[in-house]
PDB file of C-alpha atoms in Angstrom:
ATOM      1  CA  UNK A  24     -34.932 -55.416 -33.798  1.00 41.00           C
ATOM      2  CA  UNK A  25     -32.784 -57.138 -31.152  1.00 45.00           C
ATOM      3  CA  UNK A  26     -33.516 -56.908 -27.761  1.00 44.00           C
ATOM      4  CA  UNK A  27     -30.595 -54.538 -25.426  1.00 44.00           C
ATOM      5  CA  UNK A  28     -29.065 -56.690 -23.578  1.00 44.00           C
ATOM      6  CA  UNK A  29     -27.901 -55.343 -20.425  1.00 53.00           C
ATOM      7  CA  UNK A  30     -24.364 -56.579 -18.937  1.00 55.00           C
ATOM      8  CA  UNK A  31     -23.887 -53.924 -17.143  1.00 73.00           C
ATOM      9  CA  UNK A  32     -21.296 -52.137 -19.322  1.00 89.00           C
ATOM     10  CA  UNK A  33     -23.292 -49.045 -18.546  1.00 89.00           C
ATOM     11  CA  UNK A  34     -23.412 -49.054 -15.135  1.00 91.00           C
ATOM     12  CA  UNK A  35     -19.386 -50.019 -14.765  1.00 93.00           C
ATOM     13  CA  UNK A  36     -18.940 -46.895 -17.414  1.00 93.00           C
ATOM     14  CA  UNK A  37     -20.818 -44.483 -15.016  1.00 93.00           C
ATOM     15  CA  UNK A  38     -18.567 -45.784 -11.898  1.00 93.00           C
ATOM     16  CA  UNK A  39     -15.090 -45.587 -14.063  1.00 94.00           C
ATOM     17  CA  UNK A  40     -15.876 -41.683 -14.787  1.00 94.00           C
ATOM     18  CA  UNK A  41     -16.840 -41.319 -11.103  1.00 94.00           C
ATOM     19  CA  UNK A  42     -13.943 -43.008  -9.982  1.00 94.00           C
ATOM     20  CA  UNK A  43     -11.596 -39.784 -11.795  1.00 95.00           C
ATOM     21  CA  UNK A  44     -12.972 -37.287 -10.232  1.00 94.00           C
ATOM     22  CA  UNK A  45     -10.811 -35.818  -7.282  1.00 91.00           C
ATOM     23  CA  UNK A  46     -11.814 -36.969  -3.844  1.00 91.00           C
ATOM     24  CA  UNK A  47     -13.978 -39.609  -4.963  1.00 94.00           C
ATOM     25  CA  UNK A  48     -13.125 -43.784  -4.205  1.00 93.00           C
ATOM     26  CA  UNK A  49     -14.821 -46.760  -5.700  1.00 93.00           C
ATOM     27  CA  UNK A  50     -16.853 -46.750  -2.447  1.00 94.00           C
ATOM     28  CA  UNK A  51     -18.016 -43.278  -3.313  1.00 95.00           C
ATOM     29  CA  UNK A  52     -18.085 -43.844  -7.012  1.00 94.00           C
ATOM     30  CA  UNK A  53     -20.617 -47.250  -6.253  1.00 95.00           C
ATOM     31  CA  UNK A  54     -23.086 -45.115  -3.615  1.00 95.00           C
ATOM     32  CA  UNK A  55     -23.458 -41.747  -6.182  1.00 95.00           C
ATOM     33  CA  UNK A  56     -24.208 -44.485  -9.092  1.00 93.00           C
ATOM     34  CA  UNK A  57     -26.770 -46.473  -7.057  1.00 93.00           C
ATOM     35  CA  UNK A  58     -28.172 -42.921  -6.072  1.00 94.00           C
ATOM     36  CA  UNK A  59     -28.456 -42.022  -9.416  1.00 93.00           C
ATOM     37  CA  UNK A  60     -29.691 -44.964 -10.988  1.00 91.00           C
ATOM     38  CA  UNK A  61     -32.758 -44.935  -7.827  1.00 93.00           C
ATOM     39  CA  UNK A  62     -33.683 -41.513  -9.227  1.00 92.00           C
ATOM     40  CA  UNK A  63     -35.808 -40.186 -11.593  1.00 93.00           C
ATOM     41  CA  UNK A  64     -35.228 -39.930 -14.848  1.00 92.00           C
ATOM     42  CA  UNK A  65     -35.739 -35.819 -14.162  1.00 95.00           C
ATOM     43  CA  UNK A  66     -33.267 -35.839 -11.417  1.00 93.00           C
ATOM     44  CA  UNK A  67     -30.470 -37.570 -14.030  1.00 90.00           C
ATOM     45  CA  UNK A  68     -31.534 -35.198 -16.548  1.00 94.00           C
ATOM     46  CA  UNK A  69     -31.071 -31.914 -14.226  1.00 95.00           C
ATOM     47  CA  UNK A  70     -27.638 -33.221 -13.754  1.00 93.00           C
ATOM     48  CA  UNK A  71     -26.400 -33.801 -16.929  1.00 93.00           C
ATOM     49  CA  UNK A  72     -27.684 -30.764 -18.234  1.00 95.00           C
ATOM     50  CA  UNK A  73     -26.216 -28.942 -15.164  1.00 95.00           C
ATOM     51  CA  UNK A  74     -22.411 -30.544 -16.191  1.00 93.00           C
ATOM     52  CA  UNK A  75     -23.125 -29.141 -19.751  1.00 95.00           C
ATOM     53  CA  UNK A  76     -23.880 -25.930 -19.378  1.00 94.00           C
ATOM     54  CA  UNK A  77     -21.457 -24.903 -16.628  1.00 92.00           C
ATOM     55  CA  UNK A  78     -18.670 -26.762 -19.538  1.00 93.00           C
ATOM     56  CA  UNK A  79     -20.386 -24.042 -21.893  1.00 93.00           C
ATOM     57  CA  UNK A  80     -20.488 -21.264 -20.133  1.00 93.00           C
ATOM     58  CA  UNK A  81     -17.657 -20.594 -17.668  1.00 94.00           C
ATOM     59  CA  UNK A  82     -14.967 -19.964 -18.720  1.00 95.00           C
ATOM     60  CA  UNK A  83     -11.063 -18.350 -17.514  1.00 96.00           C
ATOM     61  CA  UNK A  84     -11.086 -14.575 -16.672  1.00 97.00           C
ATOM     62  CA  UNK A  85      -8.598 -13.079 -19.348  1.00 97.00           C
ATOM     63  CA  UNK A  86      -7.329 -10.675 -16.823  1.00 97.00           C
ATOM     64  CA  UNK A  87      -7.281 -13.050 -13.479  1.00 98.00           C
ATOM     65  CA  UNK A  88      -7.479 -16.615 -14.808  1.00 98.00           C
ATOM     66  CA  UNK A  89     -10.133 -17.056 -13.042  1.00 97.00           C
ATOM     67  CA  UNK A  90     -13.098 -18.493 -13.511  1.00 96.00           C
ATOM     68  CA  UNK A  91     -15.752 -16.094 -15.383  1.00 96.00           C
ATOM     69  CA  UNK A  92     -19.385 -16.304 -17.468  1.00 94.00           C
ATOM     70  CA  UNK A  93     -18.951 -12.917 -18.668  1.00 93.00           C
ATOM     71  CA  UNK A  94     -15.995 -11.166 -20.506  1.00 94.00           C
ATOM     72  CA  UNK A  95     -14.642 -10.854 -17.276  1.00 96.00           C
ATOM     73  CA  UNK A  96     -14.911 -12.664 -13.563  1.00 97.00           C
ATOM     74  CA  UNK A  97     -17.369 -10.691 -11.220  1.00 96.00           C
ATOM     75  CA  UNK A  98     -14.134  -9.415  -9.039  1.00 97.00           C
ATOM     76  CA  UNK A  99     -12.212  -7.835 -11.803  1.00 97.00           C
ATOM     77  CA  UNK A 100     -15.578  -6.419 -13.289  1.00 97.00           C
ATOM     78  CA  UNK A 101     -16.305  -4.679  -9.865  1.00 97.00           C
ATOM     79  CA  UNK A 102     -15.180  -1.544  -9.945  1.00 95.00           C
ATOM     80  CA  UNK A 103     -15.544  -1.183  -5.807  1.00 97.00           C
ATOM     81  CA  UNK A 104     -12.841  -3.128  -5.186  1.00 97.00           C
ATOM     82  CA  UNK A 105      -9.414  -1.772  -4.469  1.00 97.00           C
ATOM     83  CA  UNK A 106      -7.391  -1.687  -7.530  1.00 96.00           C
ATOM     84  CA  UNK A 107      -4.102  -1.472  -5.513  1.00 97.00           C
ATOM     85  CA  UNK A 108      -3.656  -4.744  -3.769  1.00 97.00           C
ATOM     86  CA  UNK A 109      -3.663  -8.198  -5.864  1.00 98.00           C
ATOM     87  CA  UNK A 110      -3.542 -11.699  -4.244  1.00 98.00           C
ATOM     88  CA  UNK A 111      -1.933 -14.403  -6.245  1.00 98.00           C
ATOM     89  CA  UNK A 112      -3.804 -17.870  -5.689  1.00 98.00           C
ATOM     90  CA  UNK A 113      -3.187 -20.699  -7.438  1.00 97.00           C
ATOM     91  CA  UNK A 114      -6.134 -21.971  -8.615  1.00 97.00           C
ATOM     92  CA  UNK A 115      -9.666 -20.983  -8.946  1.00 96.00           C
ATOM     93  CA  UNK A 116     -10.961 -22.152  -6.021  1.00 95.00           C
ATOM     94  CA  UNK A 117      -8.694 -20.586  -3.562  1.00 96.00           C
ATOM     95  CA  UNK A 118     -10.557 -17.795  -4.537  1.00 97.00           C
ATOM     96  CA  UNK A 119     -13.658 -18.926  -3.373  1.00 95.00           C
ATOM     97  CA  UNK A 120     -12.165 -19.813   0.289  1.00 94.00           C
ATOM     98  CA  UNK A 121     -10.644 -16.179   0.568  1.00 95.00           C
ATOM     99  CA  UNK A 122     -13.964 -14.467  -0.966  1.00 96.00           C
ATOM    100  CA  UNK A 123     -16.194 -16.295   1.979  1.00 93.00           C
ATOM    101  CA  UNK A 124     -13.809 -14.807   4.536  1.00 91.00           C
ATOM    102  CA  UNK A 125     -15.108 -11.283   3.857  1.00 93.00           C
ATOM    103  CA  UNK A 126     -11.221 -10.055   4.757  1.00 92.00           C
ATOM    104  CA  UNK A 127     -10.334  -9.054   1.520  1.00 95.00           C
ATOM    105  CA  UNK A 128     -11.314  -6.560  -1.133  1.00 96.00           C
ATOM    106  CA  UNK A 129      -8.383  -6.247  -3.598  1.00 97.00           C
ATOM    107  CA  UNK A 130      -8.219  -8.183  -6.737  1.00 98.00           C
ATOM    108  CA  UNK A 131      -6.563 -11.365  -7.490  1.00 98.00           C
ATOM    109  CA  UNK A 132      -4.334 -13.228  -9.614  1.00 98.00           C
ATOM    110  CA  UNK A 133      -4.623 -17.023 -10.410  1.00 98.00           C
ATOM    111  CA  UNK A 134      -1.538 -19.079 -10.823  1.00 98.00           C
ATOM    112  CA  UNK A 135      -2.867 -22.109 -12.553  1.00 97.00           C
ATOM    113  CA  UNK A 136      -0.877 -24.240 -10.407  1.00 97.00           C
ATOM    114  CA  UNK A 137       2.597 -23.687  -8.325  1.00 97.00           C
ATOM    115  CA  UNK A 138       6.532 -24.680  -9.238  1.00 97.00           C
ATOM    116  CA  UNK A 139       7.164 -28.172  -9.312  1.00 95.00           C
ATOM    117  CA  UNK A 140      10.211 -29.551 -10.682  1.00 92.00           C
ATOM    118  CA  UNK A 141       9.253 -32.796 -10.055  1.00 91.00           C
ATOM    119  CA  UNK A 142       6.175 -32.585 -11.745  1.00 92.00           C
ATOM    120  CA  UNK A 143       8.409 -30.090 -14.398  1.00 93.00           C
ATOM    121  CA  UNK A 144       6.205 -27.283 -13.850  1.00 96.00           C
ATOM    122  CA  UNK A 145       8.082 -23.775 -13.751  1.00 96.00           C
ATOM    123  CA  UNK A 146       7.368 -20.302 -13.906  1.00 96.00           C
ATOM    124  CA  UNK A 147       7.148 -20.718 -18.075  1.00 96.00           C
ATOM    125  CA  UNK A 148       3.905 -22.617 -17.037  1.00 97.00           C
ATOM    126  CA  UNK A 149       2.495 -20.498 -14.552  1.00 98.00           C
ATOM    127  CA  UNK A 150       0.742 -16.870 -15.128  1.00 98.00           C
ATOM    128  CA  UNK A 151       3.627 -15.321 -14.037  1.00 98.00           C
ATOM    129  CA  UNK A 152       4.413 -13.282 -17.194  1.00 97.00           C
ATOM    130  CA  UNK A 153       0.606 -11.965 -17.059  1.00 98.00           C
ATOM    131  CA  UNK A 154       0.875 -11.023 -13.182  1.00 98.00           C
ATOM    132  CA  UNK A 155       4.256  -8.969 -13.809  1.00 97.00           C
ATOM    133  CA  UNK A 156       2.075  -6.986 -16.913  1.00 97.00           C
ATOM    134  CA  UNK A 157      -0.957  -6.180 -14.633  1.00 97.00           C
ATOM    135  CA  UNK A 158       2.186  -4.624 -12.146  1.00 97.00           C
ATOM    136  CA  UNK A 159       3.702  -2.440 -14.940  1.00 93.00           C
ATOM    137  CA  UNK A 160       1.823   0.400 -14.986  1.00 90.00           C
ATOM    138  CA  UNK A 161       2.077   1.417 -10.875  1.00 90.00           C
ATOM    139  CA  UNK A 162      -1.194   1.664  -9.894  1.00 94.00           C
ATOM    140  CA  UNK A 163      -0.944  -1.930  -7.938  1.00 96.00           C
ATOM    141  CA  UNK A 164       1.057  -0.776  -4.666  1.00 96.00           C
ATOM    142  CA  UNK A 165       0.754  -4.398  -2.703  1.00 97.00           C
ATOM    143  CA  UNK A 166       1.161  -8.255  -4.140  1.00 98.00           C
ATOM    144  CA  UNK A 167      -0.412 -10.310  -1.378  1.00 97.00           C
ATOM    145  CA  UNK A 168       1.178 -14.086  -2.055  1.00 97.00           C
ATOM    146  CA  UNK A 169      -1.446 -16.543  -0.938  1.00 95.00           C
ATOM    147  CA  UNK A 170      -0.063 -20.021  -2.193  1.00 94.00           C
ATOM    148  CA  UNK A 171      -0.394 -23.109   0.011  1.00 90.00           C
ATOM    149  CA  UNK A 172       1.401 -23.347   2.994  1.00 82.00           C
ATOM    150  CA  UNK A 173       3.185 -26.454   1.611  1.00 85.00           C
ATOM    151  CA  UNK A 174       6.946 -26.953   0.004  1.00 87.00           C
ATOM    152  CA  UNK A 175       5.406 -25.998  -3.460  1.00 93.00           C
ATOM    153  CA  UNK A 176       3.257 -23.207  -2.231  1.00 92.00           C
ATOM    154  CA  UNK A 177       6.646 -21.843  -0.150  1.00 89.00           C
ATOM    155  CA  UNK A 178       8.988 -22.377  -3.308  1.00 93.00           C
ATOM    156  CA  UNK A 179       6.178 -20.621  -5.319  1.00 96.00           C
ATOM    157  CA  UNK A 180       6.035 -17.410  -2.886  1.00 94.00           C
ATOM    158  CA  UNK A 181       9.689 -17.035  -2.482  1.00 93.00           C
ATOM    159  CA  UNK A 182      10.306 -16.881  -6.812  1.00 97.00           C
ATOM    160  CA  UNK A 183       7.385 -14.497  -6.928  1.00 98.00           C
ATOM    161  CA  UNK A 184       8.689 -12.256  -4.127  1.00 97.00           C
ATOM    162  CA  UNK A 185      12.137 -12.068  -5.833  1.00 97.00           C
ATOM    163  CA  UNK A 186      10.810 -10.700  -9.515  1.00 97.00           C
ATOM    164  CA  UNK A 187       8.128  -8.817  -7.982  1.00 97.00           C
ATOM    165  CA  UNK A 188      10.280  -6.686  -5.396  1.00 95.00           C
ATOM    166  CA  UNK A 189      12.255  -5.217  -8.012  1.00 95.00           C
ATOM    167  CA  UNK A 190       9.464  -3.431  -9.500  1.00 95.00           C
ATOM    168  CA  UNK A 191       8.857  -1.017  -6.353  1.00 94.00           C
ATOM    169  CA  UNK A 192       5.595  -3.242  -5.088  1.00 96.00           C
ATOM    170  CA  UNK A 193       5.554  -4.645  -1.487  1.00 96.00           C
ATOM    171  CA  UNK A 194       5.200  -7.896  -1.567  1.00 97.00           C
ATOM    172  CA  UNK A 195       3.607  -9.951   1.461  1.00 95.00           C
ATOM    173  CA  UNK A 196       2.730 -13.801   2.548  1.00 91.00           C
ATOM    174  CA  UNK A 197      -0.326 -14.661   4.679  1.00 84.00           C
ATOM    175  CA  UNK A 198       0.117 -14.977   7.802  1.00 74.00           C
ATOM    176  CA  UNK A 199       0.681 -18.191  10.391  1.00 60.00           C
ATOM    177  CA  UNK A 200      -2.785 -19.410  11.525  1.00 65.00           C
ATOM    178  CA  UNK A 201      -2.922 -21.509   8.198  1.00 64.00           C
ATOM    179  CA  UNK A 202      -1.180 -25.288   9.434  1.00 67.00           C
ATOM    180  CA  UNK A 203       2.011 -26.267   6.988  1.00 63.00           C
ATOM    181  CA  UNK A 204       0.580 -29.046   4.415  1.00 70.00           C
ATOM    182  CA  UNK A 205      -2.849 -27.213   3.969  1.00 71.00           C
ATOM    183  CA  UNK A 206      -5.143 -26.395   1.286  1.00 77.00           C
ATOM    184  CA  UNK A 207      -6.987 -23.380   1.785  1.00 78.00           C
ATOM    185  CA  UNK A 208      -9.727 -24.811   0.458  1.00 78.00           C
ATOM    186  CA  UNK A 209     -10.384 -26.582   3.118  1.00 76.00           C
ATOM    187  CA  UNK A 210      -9.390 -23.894   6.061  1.00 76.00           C
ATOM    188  CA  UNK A 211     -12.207 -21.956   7.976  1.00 74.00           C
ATOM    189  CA  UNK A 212     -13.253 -18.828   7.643  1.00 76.00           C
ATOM    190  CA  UNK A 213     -11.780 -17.584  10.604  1.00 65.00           C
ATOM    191  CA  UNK A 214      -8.837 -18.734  10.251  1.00 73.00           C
ATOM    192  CA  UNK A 215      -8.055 -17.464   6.985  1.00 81.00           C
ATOM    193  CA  UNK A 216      -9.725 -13.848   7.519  1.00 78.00           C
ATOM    194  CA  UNK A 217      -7.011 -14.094  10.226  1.00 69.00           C
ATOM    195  CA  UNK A 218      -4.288 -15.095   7.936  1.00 77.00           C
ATOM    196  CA  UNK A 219      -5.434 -12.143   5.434  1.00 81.00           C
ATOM    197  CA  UNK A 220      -5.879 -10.020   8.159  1.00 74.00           C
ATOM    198  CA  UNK A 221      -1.866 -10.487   9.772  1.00 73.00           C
ATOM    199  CA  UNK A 222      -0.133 -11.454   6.175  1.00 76.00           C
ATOM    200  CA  UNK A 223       3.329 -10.332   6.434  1.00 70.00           C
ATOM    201  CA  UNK A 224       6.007  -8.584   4.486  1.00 76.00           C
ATOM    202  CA  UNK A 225       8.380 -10.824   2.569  1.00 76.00           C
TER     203      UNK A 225
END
């Protein structure tokens, strides 16, 4: 049997699939590799397994698009919140920021993304067609649009608030307090329980 030779294929493998995820440079990538390769074999293992399952298990709510281990996310399974007020996010974790904020009780709708022509995303691509079923029936009496304060997030609010007014539901934006070219990912608590808290009519 020969001997494994190692030329460190391994180790640049490991820092190329570090290197893709979001937020993470070569810098980054090289001091999570060294980290790992210093720890136990346990530690490694943990991880790995961790990546798999989550992979396995979670999954997109079929009624939110958002992300869910059950049939359903926790939110639309909860039958305390208030059935008459959705916020449409566009992605996942947007829902995460505005859950911490304890401001909001309603329901939500996820996006998947916002209109870009220049990335040729339009409405075909969002969950539009899904958000304007869940209004149909007339229980929902308030859309609360809570897209990024950027040029996408504005050109995504302003289509939504033109389909959805039709239908009889007011329609508002969250408020200022949230600076132009954000993520809400990234913006406090405060500030966004504020935003929630003074959204406006549209």
């Amino acid at each position: 049997m020969q001997p494994v030779v190692n030329d460190g294929r391994a180790l640049q493998r490991l820092l190329d699939e570090l290197g893709r995820l979001p937020g993470i440079g070569p810098k980054s990538a090289q001091r999570i590799a060294y980290h790992l390769l210093e720890a136990d074999a346990e530690e490694a293992r943990r991880l790995a397994a961790a990546i798999l399952e989550v992979k396995q298990q979670v999954h997109f709510c079929p009624v939110c698009f958002s992300y869910a281990t059950r049939d359903t996310c926790d939110v639309c399974a909860d039958g305390s919140r208030e059935r008459s007020q959705i916020c449409v996010v566009s992605e996942p974790r947007d829902v995460t920021a505005i859950e911490r904020t304890g401001s909001y009780h309603g329901l939500y709708h996820v996006l998947g993304g916002v209109i870009s022509p220049m990335d040729k995303i339009g409405p075909d691509q969002l969950h539009v067609r899904e958000l304007l079923a869940r209004l149909a029936d007339g229980e929902v009496g308030e859309v609360i649009l809570a897209t990024n304060p950027d040029v996408e997030g504005e050109t995504t609010a302003t289509y939504l608030a033109r389909v959805i007014r039709p239908l009889g539901v007011r329609v508002s934006r969250l408020a200022s307090g949230l600076p132009v070219g954000g993520d809400l990912e990234y913006a406090d608590e405060v500030t966004l329980g504020r935003a929630i808290e003074a959204r406006r009519e549209v």
